[in-house]
């Protein structure tokens, strides 16, 4: 029995086993997910041509991808906003977000916006 300040070998083994099982579960979940339809596609965003490499995050309003600029090979975040072009209120909110990002792009606390475009009923922001 320990005084609580030192972990027993048995307790360490249990924790190690639990962590290993958790990591295996996460790896299995990641490998079994479907590939996002945007992955592998190329998009024109203002003066950039970017290829989507992988989905980084998704939500109800937007998906964020890792994208590679074909000219410089530099990698960027591509935020694909899930807004229908014919919804005037959603379009207004998206336009306002782009306007605000352009206005504050010199701020060290806000990501740099390199471009924005509309594509097939979706909006795209190309960011650092």
mmCIF file of N, CA and C in Angstrom:
data_model
loop_
_atom_site.group_PDB
_atom_site.id
_atom_site.type_symbol
_atom_site.label_atom_id
_atom_site.label_comp_id
_atom_site.label_asym_id
_atom_site.label_seq_id
_atom_site.Cartn_x
_atom_site.Cartn_y
_atom_site.Cartn_z
ATOM 1 N N UNK A 1 0.846 -1.184 0.000
ATOM 2 C CA UNK A 1 0.000 0.000 0.000
ATOM 3 C C UNK A 1 0.888 1.242 0.000
ATOM 4 N N UNK A 2 0.470 2.268 -0.728
ATOM 5 C CA UNK A 2 1.273 3.495 -0.797
ATOM 6 C C UNK A 2 0.604 4.587 0.005
ATOM 7 N N UNK A 3 1.354 5.643 0.251
ATOM 8 C CA UNK A 3 0.810 6.774 1.008
ATOM 9 C C UNK A 3 0.089 7.772 0.101
ATOM 10 N N UNK A 4 -0.075 7.464 -1.174
ATOM 11 C CA UNK A 4 -0.771 8.360 -2.093
ATOM 12 C C UNK A 4 0.154 9.248 -2.897
ATOM 13 N N UNK A 5 1.407 9.371 -2.470
ATOM 14 C CA UNK A 5 2.321 10.244 -3.193
ATOM 15 C C UNK A 5 3.081 9.509 -4.292
ATOM 16 N N UNK A 6 3.088 8.188 -4.227
ATOM 17 C CA UNK A 6 3.784 7.397 -5.233
ATOM 18 C C UNK A 6 2.787 6.414 -5.834
ATOM 19 N N UNK A 7 2.722 6.373 -7.151
ATOM 20 C CA UNK A 7 1.796 5.474 -7.825
ATOM 21 C C UNK A 7 2.360 4.062 -7.819
ATOM 22 N N UNK A 8 1.522 3.108 -7.465
ATOM 23 C CA UNK A 8 1.974 1.713 -7.467
ATOM 24 C C UNK A 8 2.149 1.235 -8.901
ATOM 25 N N UNK A 9 2.950 0.207 -9.071
ATOM 26 C CA UNK A 9 3.166 -0.380 -10.395
ATOM 27 C C UNK A 9 1.877 -0.906 -10.990
ATOM 28 N N UNK A 10 1.034 -1.460 -10.147
ATOM 29 C CA UNK A 10 -0.248 -1.997 -10.612
ATOM 30 C C UNK A 10 -1.154 -0.875 -11.141
ATOM 31 N N UNK A 11 -1.226 0.232 -10.413
ATOM 32 C CA UNK A 11 -2.045 1.376 -10.835
ATOM 33 C C UNK A 11 -1.502 1.949 -12.136
ATOM 34 N N UNK A 12 -0.175 2.059 -12.250
ATOM 35 C CA UNK A 12 0.439 2.569 -13.467
ATOM 36 C C UNK A 12 0.070 1.680 -14.656
ATOM 37 N N UNK A 13 0.113 0.374 -14.477
ATOM 38 C CA UNK A 13 -0.231 -0.569 -15.549
ATOM 39 C C UNK A 13 -1.675 -0.402 -15.991
ATOM 40 N N UNK A 14 -2.585 -0.187 -15.041
ATOM 41 C CA UNK A 14 -3.997 0.014 -15.376
ATOM 42 C C UNK A 14 -4.200 1.291 -16.188
ATOM 43 N N UNK A 15 -3.536 2.360 -15.774
ATOM 44 C CA UNK A 15 -3.650 3.637 -16.484
ATOM 45 C C UNK A 15 -3.072 3.510 -17.890
ATOM 46 N N UNK A 16 -1.912 2.868 -17.991
ATOM 47 C CA UNK A 16 -1.267 2.676 -19.292
ATOM 48 C C UNK A 16 -2.179 1.882 -20.234
ATOM 49 N N UNK A 17 -2.824 0.842 -19.720
ATOM 50 C CA UNK A 17 -3.726 0.021 -20.525
ATOM 51 C C UNK A 17 -4.936 0.844 -20.977
ATOM 52 N N UNK A 18 -5.500 1.647 -20.078
ATOM 53 C CA UNK A 18 -6.665 2.473 -20.408
ATOM 54 C C UNK A 18 -6.317 3.510 -21.473
ATOM 55 N N UNK A 19 -5.156 4.131 -21.343
ATOM 56 C CA UNK A 19 -4.715 5.122 -22.334
ATOM 57 C C UNK A 19 -4.508 4.447 -23.691
ATOM 58 N N UNK A 20 -3.892 3.278 -23.692
ATOM 59 C CA UNK A 20 -3.672 2.540 -24.940
ATOM 60 C C UNK A 20 -4.979 2.199 -25.629
ATOM 61 N N UNK A 21 -5.993 1.797 -24.855
ATOM 62 C CA UNK A 21 -7.303 1.484 -25.424
ATOM 63 C C UNK A 21 -7.966 2.736 -25.997
ATOM 64 N N UNK A 22 -7.838 3.853 -25.298
ATOM 65 C CA UNK A 22 -8.417 5.110 -25.780
ATOM 66 C C UNK A 22 -7.767 5.549 -27.090
ATOM 67 N N UNK A 23 -6.446 5.453 -27.158
ATOM 68 C CA UNK A 23 -5.735 5.826 -28.389
ATOM 69 C C UNK A 23 -6.159 4.925 -29.539
ATOM 70 N N UNK A 24 -6.292 3.640 -29.302
ATOM 71 C CA UNK A 24 -6.732 2.707 -30.343
ATOM 72 C C UNK A 24 -8.127 3.052 -30.830
ATOM 73 N N UNK A 25 -9.019 3.436 -29.919
ATOM 74 C CA UNK A 25 -10.387 3.808 -30.290
ATOM 75 C C UNK A 25 -10.396 5.046 -31.173
ATOM 76 N N UNK A 26 -9.581 6.038 -30.818
ATOM 77 C CA UNK A 26 -9.511 7.265 -31.615
ATOM 78 C C UNK A 26 -8.933 6.971 -32.996
ATOM 79 N N UNK A 27 -7.859 6.192 -33.060
ATOM 80 C CA UNK A 27 -7.260 5.850 -34.351
ATOM 81 C C UNK A 27 -8.251 5.107 -35.235
ATOM 82 N N UNK A 28 -9.024 4.210 -34.655
ATOM 83 C CA UNK A 28 -10.021 3.457 -35.416
ATOM 84 C C UNK A 28 -11.119 4.386 -35.937
ATOM 85 N N UNK A 29 -11.561 5.314 -35.096
ATOM 86 C CA UNK A 29 -12.610 6.252 -35.508
ATOM 87 C C UNK A 29 -12.126 7.150 -36.636
ATOM 88 N N UNK A 30 -10.892 7.621 -36.540
ATOM 89 C CA UNK A 30 -10.340 8.495 -37.572
ATOM 90 C C UNK A 30 -10.171 7.744 -38.887
ATOM 91 N N UNK A 31 -9.677 6.525 -38.841
ATOM 92 C CA UNK A 31 -9.436 5.774 -40.067
ATOM 93 C C UNK A 31 -10.730 5.316 -40.733
ATOM 94 N N UNK A 32 -11.826 5.230 -39.976
ATOM 95 C CA UNK A 32 -13.070 4.734 -40.549
ATOM 96 C C UNK A 32 -13.998 5.845 -41.034
ATOM 97 N N UNK A 33 -13.627 7.103 -40.843
ATOM 98 C CA UNK A 33 -14.503 8.184 -41.265
ATOM 99 C C UNK A 33 -14.483 8.324 -42.777
ATOM 100 N N UNK A 34 -15.605 8.802 -43.313
ATOM 101 C CA UNK A 34 -15.704 9.011 -44.751
ATOM 102 C C UNK A 34 -14.859 10.212 -45.147
ATOM 103 N N UNK A 35 -14.366 10.190 -46.371
ATOM 104 C CA UNK A 35 -13.586 11.304 -46.886
ATOM 105 C C UNK A 35 -14.550 12.411 -47.302
ATOM 106 N N UNK A 36 -14.246 13.629 -46.907
ATOM 107 C CA UNK A 36 -15.072 14.774 -47.269
ATOM 108 C C UNK A 36 -14.995 14.986 -48.777
ATOM 109 N N UNK A 37 -16.113 15.330 -49.423
ATOM 110 C CA UNK A 37 -16.106 15.496 -50.881
ATOM 111 C C UNK A 37 -15.176 16.602 -51.394
ATOM 112 N N UNK A 38 -14.835 17.578 -50.555
ATOM 113 C CA UNK A 38 -13.950 18.664 -50.996
ATOM 114 C C UNK A 38 -12.491 18.230 -51.053
ATOM 115 N N UNK A 39 -12.129 17.191 -50.310
ATOM 116 C CA UNK A 39 -10.730 16.732 -50.264
ATOM 117 C C UNK A 39 -10.308 16.266 -51.657
ATOM 118 N N UNK A 40 -9.169 16.786 -52.096
ATOM 119 C CA UNK A 40 -8.650 16.441 -53.420
ATOM 120 C C UNK A 40 -9.073 17.401 -54.509
ATOM 121 N N UNK A 41 -10.042 18.258 -54.232
ATOM 122 C CA UNK A 41 -10.505 19.217 -55.232
ATOM 123 C C UNK A 41 -9.666 20.496 -55.209
ATOM 124 N N UNK A 42 -9.647 21.164 -56.338
ATOM 125 C CA UNK A 42 -8.914 22.411 -56.489
ATOM 126 C C UNK A 42 -9.902 23.555 -56.594
ATOM 127 N N UNK A 43 -9.610 24.661 -55.915
ATOM 128 C CA UNK A 43 -10.471 25.840 -55.918
ATOM 129 C C UNK A 43 -9.658 27.079 -56.264
ATOM 130 N N UNK A 44 -10.291 27.997 -56.973
ATOM 131 C CA UNK A 44 -9.714 29.310 -57.254
ATOM 132 C C UNK A 44 -10.240 30.266 -56.189
ATOM 133 N N UNK A 45 -9.337 30.887 -55.449
ATOM 134 C CA UNK A 45 -9.710 31.869 -54.435
ATOM 135 C C UNK A 45 -8.903 33.119 -54.721
ATOM 136 N N UNK A 46 -9.561 34.085 -55.372
ATOM 137 C CA UNK A 46 -8.903 35.294 -55.854
ATOM 138 C C UNK A 46 -7.682 34.901 -56.673
ATOM 139 N N UNK A 47 -6.470 35.316 -56.292
ATOM 140 C CA UNK A 47 -5.285 35.020 -57.113
ATOM 141 C C UNK A 47 -4.634 33.675 -56.778
ATOM 142 N N UNK A 48 -5.244 32.890 -55.895
ATOM 143 C CA UNK A 48 -4.682 31.616 -55.463
ATOM 144 C C UNK A 48 -5.436 30.442 -56.071
ATOM 145 N N UNK A 49 -4.694 29.392 -56.377
ATOM 146 C CA UNK A 49 -5.283 28.107 -56.754
ATOM 147 C C UNK A 49 -4.852 27.133 -55.677
ATOM 148 N N UNK A 50 -5.841 26.628 -54.921
ATOM 149 C CA UNK A 50 -5.526 25.771 -53.785
ATOM 150 C C UNK A 50 -6.161 24.396 -53.949
ATOM 151 N N UNK A 51 -5.441 23.395 -53.476
ATOM 152 C CA UNK A 51 -5.953 22.032 -53.459
ATOM 153 C C UNK A 51 -6.227 21.646 -52.010
ATOM 154 N N UNK A 52 -7.423 21.150 -51.750
ATOM 155 C CA UNK A 52 -7.807 20.740 -50.406
ATOM 156 C C UNK A 52 -7.143 19.406 -50.088
ATOM 157 N N UNK A 53 -6.384 19.383 -48.989
ATOM 158 C CA UNK A 53 -5.678 18.164 -48.587
ATOM 159 C C UNK A 53 -6.455 17.342 -47.573
ATOM 160 N N UNK A 54 -7.043 18.013 -46.578
ATOM 161 C CA UNK A 54 -7.818 17.253 -45.601
ATOM 162 C C UNK A 54 -8.730 18.172 -44.807
ATOM 163 N N UNK A 55 -9.767 17.576 -44.243
ATOM 164 C CA UNK A 55 -10.704 18.274 -43.377
ATOM 165 C C UNK A 55 -10.067 18.414 -42.000
ATOM 166 N N UNK A 56 -10.048 19.647 -41.472
ATOM 167 C CA UNK A 56 -9.498 19.882 -40.136
ATOM 168 C C UNK A 56 -10.599 19.954 -39.081
ATOM 169 N N UNK A 57 -11.720 20.587 -39.428
ATOM 170 C CA UNK A 57 -12.824 20.743 -38.475
ATOM 171 C C UNK A 57 -14.106 21.010 -39.247
ATOM 172 N N UNK A 58 -15.230 20.627 -38.637
ATOM 173 C CA UNK A 58 -16.506 20.909 -39.279
ATOM 174 C C UNK A 58 -17.525 21.299 -38.236
ATOM 175 N N UNK A 59 -18.469 22.124 -38.676
ATOM 176 C CA UNK A 59 -19.522 22.583 -37.778
ATOM 177 C C UNK A 59 -20.769 22.897 -38.572
ATOM 178 N N UNK A 60 -21.730 23.464 -37.909
ATOM 179 C CA UNK A 60 -22.993 23.785 -38.551
ATOM 180 C C UNK A 60 -22.901 24.959 -39.498
ATOM 181 N N UNK A 61 -21.895 25.810 -39.336
ATOM 182 C CA UNK A 61 -21.756 27.013 -40.139
ATOM 183 C C UNK A 61 -20.655 26.901 -41.189
ATOM 184 N N UNK A 62 -19.622 26.128 -40.919
ATOM 185 C CA UNK A 62 -18.486 26.078 -41.836
ATOM 186 C C UNK A 62 -17.659 24.817 -41.621
ATOM 187 N N UNK A 63 -16.901 24.472 -42.643
ATOM 188 C CA UNK A 63 -15.879 23.436 -42.559
ATOM 189 C C UNK A 63 -14.537 24.111 -42.775
ATOM 190 N N UNK A 64 -13.509 23.644 -42.076
ATOM 191 C CA UNK A 64 -12.166 24.196 -42.235
ATOM 192 C C UNK A 64 -11.263 23.075 -42.740
ATOM 193 N N UNK A 65 -10.519 23.391 -43.801
ATOM 194 C CA UNK A 65 -9.669 22.412 -44.466
ATOM 195 C C UNK A 65 -8.211 22.872 -44.448
ATOM 196 N N UNK A 66 -7.315 21.908 -44.555
ATOM 197 C CA UNK A 66 -5.918 22.190 -44.839
ATOM 198 C C UNK A 66 -5.822 22.219 -46.356
ATOM 199 N N UNK A 67 -5.357 23.338 -46.901
ATOM 200 C CA UNK A 67 -5.259 23.493 -48.353
ATOM 201 C C UNK A 67 -3.853 23.937 -48.723
ATOM 202 N N UNK A 68 -3.404 23.529 -49.897
ATOM 203 C CA UNK A 68 -2.054 23.850 -50.372
ATOM 204 C C UNK A 68 -2.159 24.733 -51.605
ATOM 205 N N UNK A 69 -1.466 25.882 -51.568
ATOM 206 C CA UNK A 69 -1.399 26.765 -52.726
ATOM 207 C C UNK A 69 -0.510 26.099 -53.768
ATOM 208 N N UNK A 70 -1.023 25.926 -54.965
ATOM 209 C CA UNK A 70 -0.272 25.212 -55.999
ATOM 210 C C UNK A 70 0.968 25.962 -56.470
ATOM 211 N N UNK A 71 0.957 27.275 -56.415
ATOM 212 C CA UNK A 71 2.114 28.044 -56.877
ATOM 213 C C UNK A 71 3.268 28.022 -55.877
ATOM 214 N N UNK A 72 2.962 28.257 -54.608
ATOM 215 C CA UNK A 72 4.022 28.375 -53.598
ATOM 216 C C UNK A 72 4.238 27.108 -52.777
ATOM 217 N N UNK A 73 3.308 26.161 -52.862
ATOM 218 C CA UNK A 73 3.325 24.935 -52.058
ATOM 219 C C UNK A 73 3.095 25.216 -50.573
ATOM 220 N N UNK A 74 2.783 26.456 -50.216
ATOM 221 C CA UNK A 74 2.520 26.818 -48.829
ATOM 222 C C UNK A 74 1.131 26.314 -48.436
ATOM 223 N N UNK A 75 1.001 25.908 -47.183
ATOM 224 C CA UNK A 75 -0.280 25.392 -46.694
ATOM 225 C C UNK A 75 -1.028 26.471 -45.917
ATOM 226 N N UNK A 76 -2.341 26.478 -46.105
ATOM 227 C CA UNK A 76 -3.219 27.454 -45.484
ATOM 228 C C UNK A 76 -4.466 26.756 -44.962
ATOM 229 N N UNK A 77 -5.233 27.492 -44.173
ATOM 230 C CA UNK A 77 -6.568 27.034 -43.783
ATOM 231 C C UNK A 77 -7.552 27.588 -44.806
ATOM 232 N N UNK A 78 -8.454 26.749 -45.257
ATOM 233 C CA UNK A 78 -9.523 27.161 -46.157
ATOM 234 C C UNK A 78 -10.824 26.956 -45.408
ATOM 235 N N UNK A 79 -11.521 28.040 -45.139
ATOM 236 C CA UNK A 79 -12.799 27.967 -44.431
ATOM 237 C C UNK A 79 -13.905 28.000 -45.472
ATOM 238 N N UNK A 80 -14.649 26.926 -45.546
ATOM 239 C CA UNK A 80 -15.744 26.820 -46.502
ATOM 240 C C UNK A 80 -17.034 27.042 -45.718
ATOM 241 N N UNK A 81 -17.627 28.216 -45.904
ATOM 242 C CA UNK A 81 -18.825 28.586 -45.163
ATOM 243 C C UNK A 81 -20.036 27.950 -45.839
ATOM 244 N N UNK A 82 -20.841 27.292 -45.032
ATOM 245 C CA UNK A 82 -21.986 26.552 -45.554
ATOM 246 C C UNK A 82 -23.217 27.456 -45.605
ATOM 247 N N UNK A 83 -23.227 28.325 -46.611
ATOM 248 C CA UNK A 83 -24.305 29.292 -46.768
ATOM 249 C C UNK A 83 -24.865 29.177 -48.181
ATOM 250 N N UNK A 84 -26.163 29.096 -48.275
ATOM 251 C CA UNK A 84 -26.799 29.095 -49.597
ATOM 252 C C UNK A 84 -26.770 30.517 -50.150
ATOM 253 N N UNK A 85 -26.359 30.668 -51.374
ATOM 254 C CA UNK A 85 -26.238 31.974 -51.999
ATOM 255 C C UNK A 85 -27.589 32.694 -52.052
ATOM 256 N N UNK A 86 -28.678 31.965 -52.237
ATOM 257 C CA UNK A 86 -29.987 32.605 -52.369
ATOM 258 C C UNK A 86 -30.607 33.000 -51.031
ATOM 259 N N UNK A 87 -29.948 32.728 -49.901
ATOM 260 C CA UNK A 87 -30.433 33.165 -48.594
ATOM 261 C C UNK A 87 -29.788 34.518 -48.301
ATOM 262 N N UNK A 88 -30.571 35.581 -48.484
ATOM 263 C CA UNK A 88 -30.023 36.945 -48.387
ATOM 264 C C UNK A 88 -29.477 37.285 -46.996
ATOM 265 N N UNK A 89 -30.109 36.815 -45.938
ATOM 266 C CA UNK A 89 -29.638 37.114 -44.586
ATOM 267 C C UNK A 89 -28.319 36.398 -44.296
ATOM 268 N N UNK A 90 -28.216 35.134 -44.650
ATOM 269 C CA UNK A 90 -26.957 34.412 -44.457
ATOM 270 C C UNK A 90 -25.851 35.016 -45.309
ATOM 271 N N UNK A 91 -26.185 35.427 -46.527
ATOM 272 C CA UNK A 91 -25.203 36.052 -47.405
ATOM 273 C C UNK A 91 -24.712 37.370 -46.808
ATOM 274 N N UNK A 92 -25.631 38.145 -46.227
ATOM 275 C CA UNK A 92 -25.264 39.416 -45.599
ATOM 276 C C UNK A 92 -24.307 39.177 -44.432
ATOM 277 N N UNK A 93 -24.581 38.166 -43.608
ATOM 278 C CA UNK A 93 -23.707 37.853 -42.471
ATOM 279 C C UNK A 93 -22.324 37.415 -42.943
ATOM 280 N N UNK A 94 -22.294 36.612 -44.001
ATOM 281 C CA UNK A 94 -21.019 36.144 -44.554
ATOM 282 C C UNK A 94 -20.225 37.314 -45.126
ATOM 283 N N UNK A 95 -20.897 38.195 -45.860
ATOM 284 C CA UNK A 95 -20.230 39.378 -46.413
ATOM 285 C C UNK A 95 -19.665 40.261 -45.301
ATOM 286 N N UNK A 96 -20.407 40.376 -44.196
ATOM 287 C CA UNK A 96 -19.948 41.184 -43.064
ATOM 288 C C UNK A 96 -18.708 40.558 -42.429
ATOM 289 N N UNK A 97 -18.690 39.230 -42.284
ATOM 290 C CA UNK A 97 -17.510 38.552 -41.726
ATOM 291 C C UNK A 97 -16.280 38.827 -42.592
ATOM 292 N N UNK A 98 -16.439 38.719 -43.903
ATOM 293 C CA UNK A 98 -15.321 38.959 -44.822
ATOM 294 C C UNK A 98 -14.849 40.409 -44.728
ATOM 295 N N UNK A 99 -15.793 41.338 -44.673
ATOM 296 C CA UNK A 99 -15.458 42.764 -44.571
ATOM 297 C C UNK A 99 -14.680 43.048 -43.284
ATOM 298 N N UNK A 100 -15.128 42.480 -42.176
ATOM 299 C CA UNK A 100 -14.446 42.680 -40.891
ATOM 300 C C UNK A 100 -13.047 42.062 -40.923
ATOM 301 N N UNK A 101 -12.920 40.869 -41.483
ATOM 302 C CA UNK A 101 -11.603 40.231 -41.556
ATOM 303 C C UNK A 101 -10.642 41.043 -42.419
ATOM 304 N N UNK A 102 -11.133 41.599 -43.524
ATOM 305 C CA UNK A 102 -10.260 42.433 -44.371
ATOM 306 C C UNK A 102 -9.819 43.689 -43.621
ATOM 307 N N UNK A 103 -10.722 44.282 -42.862
ATOM 308 C CA UNK A 103 -10.428 45.518 -42.140
ATOM 309 C C UNK A 103 -9.354 45.312 -41.068
ATOM 310 N N UNK A 104 -9.381 44.150 -40.409
ATOM 311 C CA UNK A 104 -8.472 43.900 -39.296
ATOM 312 C C UNK A 104 -7.356 42.926 -39.639
ATOM 313 N N UNK A 105 -7.033 42.744 -40.907
ATOM 314 C CA UNK A 105 -6.052 41.729 -41.264
ATOM 315 C C UNK A 105 -4.624 42.063 -40.838
ATOM 316 N N UNK A 106 -4.354 43.264 -40.436
ATOM 317 C CA UNK A 106 -3.013 43.611 -39.941
ATOM 318 C C UNK A 106 -2.862 43.311 -38.448
ATOM 319 N N UNK A 107 -3.944 42.958 -37.781
ATOM 320 C CA UNK A 107 -3.893 42.676 -36.349
ATOM 321 C C UNK A 107 -3.164 41.360 -36.098
ATOM 322 N N UNK A 108 -2.262 41.329 -35.110
ATOM 323 C CA UNK A 108 -1.549 40.080 -34.802
ATOM 324 C C UNK A 108 -2.444 39.037 -34.141
ATOM 325 N N UNK A 109 -3.642 39.439 -33.718
ATOM 326 C CA UNK A 109 -4.538 38.534 -33.006
ATOM 327 C C UNK A 109 -5.655 37.963 -33.888
ATOM 328 N N UNK A 110 -5.643 38.286 -35.152
ATOM 329 C CA UNK A 110 -6.670 37.804 -36.078
ATOM 330 C C UNK A 110 -5.964 37.169 -37.270
ATOM 331 N N UNK A 111 -6.469 36.020 -37.728
ATOM 332 C CA UNK A 111 -5.845 35.362 -38.869
ATOM 333 C C UNK A 111 -5.882 36.271 -40.089
ATOM 334 N N UNK A 112 -4.898 36.121 -40.956
ATOM 335 C CA UNK A 112 -4.826 36.912 -42.178
ATOM 336 C C UNK A 112 -5.757 36.311 -43.218
ATOM 337 N N UNK A 113 -6.582 37.135 -43.823
ATOM 338 C CA UNK A 113 -7.467 36.712 -44.901
ATOM 339 C C UNK A 113 -6.755 36.984 -46.216
ATOM 340 N N UNK A 114 -6.486 35.930 -46.984
ATOM 341 C CA UNK A 114 -5.805 36.087 -48.265
ATOM 342 C C UNK A 114 -6.776 36.219 -49.414
ATOM 343 N N UNK A 115 -7.987 35.739 -49.245
ATOM 344 C CA UNK A 115 -8.959 35.850 -50.309
ATOM 345 C C UNK A 115 -10.294 35.278 -49.899
ATOM 346 N N UNK A 116 -11.320 35.649 -50.646
ATOM 347 C CA UNK A 116 -12.667 35.132 -50.404
ATOM 348 C C UNK A 116 -13.359 35.021 -51.757
ATOM 349 N N UNK A 117 -14.190 33.996 -51.892
ATOM 350 C CA UNK A 117 -14.872 33.778 -53.156
ATOM 351 C C UNK A 117 -16.152 32.995 -52.939
ATOM 352 N N UNK A 118 -17.058 33.068 -53.886
ATOM 353 C CA UNK A 118 -18.266 32.234 -53.879
ATOM 354 C C UNK A 118 -18.058 31.122 -54.883
ATOM 355 N N UNK A 119 -18.510 29.920 -54.518
ATOM 356 C CA UNK A 119 -18.333 28.775 -55.411
ATOM 357 C C UNK A 119 -19.449 27.771 -55.190
ATOM 358 N N UNK A 120 -20.267 27.545 -56.200
ATOM 359 C CA UNK A 120 -21.321 26.525 -56.167
ATOM 360 C C UNK A 120 -22.136 26.536 -54.883
ATOM 361 N N UNK A 121 -22.797 27.635 -54.638
ATOM 362 C CA UNK A 121 -23.659 27.785 -53.464
ATOM 363 C C UNK A 121 -22.926 27.722 -52.137
ATOM 364 N N UNK A 122 -21.654 28.010 -52.136
ATOM 365 C CA UNK A 122 -20.882 28.023 -50.896
ATOM 366 C C UNK A 122 -19.951 29.237 -50.939
ATOM 367 N N UNK A 123 -19.556 29.675 -49.757
ATOM 368 C CA UNK A 123 -18.581 30.748 -49.647
ATOM 369 C C UNK A 123 -17.265 30.155 -49.189
ATOM 370 N N UNK A 124 -16.154 30.738 -49.612
ATOM 371 C CA UNK A 124 -14.849 30.251 -49.161
ATOM 372 C C UNK A 124 -13.965 31.380 -48.705
ATOM 373 N N UNK A 125 -13.358 31.235 -47.558
ATOM 374 C CA UNK A 125 -12.362 32.171 -47.051
ATOM 375 C C UNK A 125 -11.036 31.454 -47.005
ATOM 376 N N UNK A 126 -10.000 32.096 -47.515
ATOM 377 C CA UNK A 126 -8.674 31.504 -47.605
ATOM 378 C C UNK A 126 -7.810 32.228 -46.587
ATOM 379 N N UNK A 127 -7.368 31.522 -45.553
ATOM 380 C CA UNK A 127 -6.712 32.169 -44.434
ATOM 381 C C UNK A 127 -5.402 31.490 -44.066
ATOM 382 N N UNK A 128 -4.573 32.267 -43.360
ATOM 383 C CA UNK A 128 -3.319 31.762 -42.833
ATOM 384 C C UNK A 128 -3.610 30.889 -41.632
#
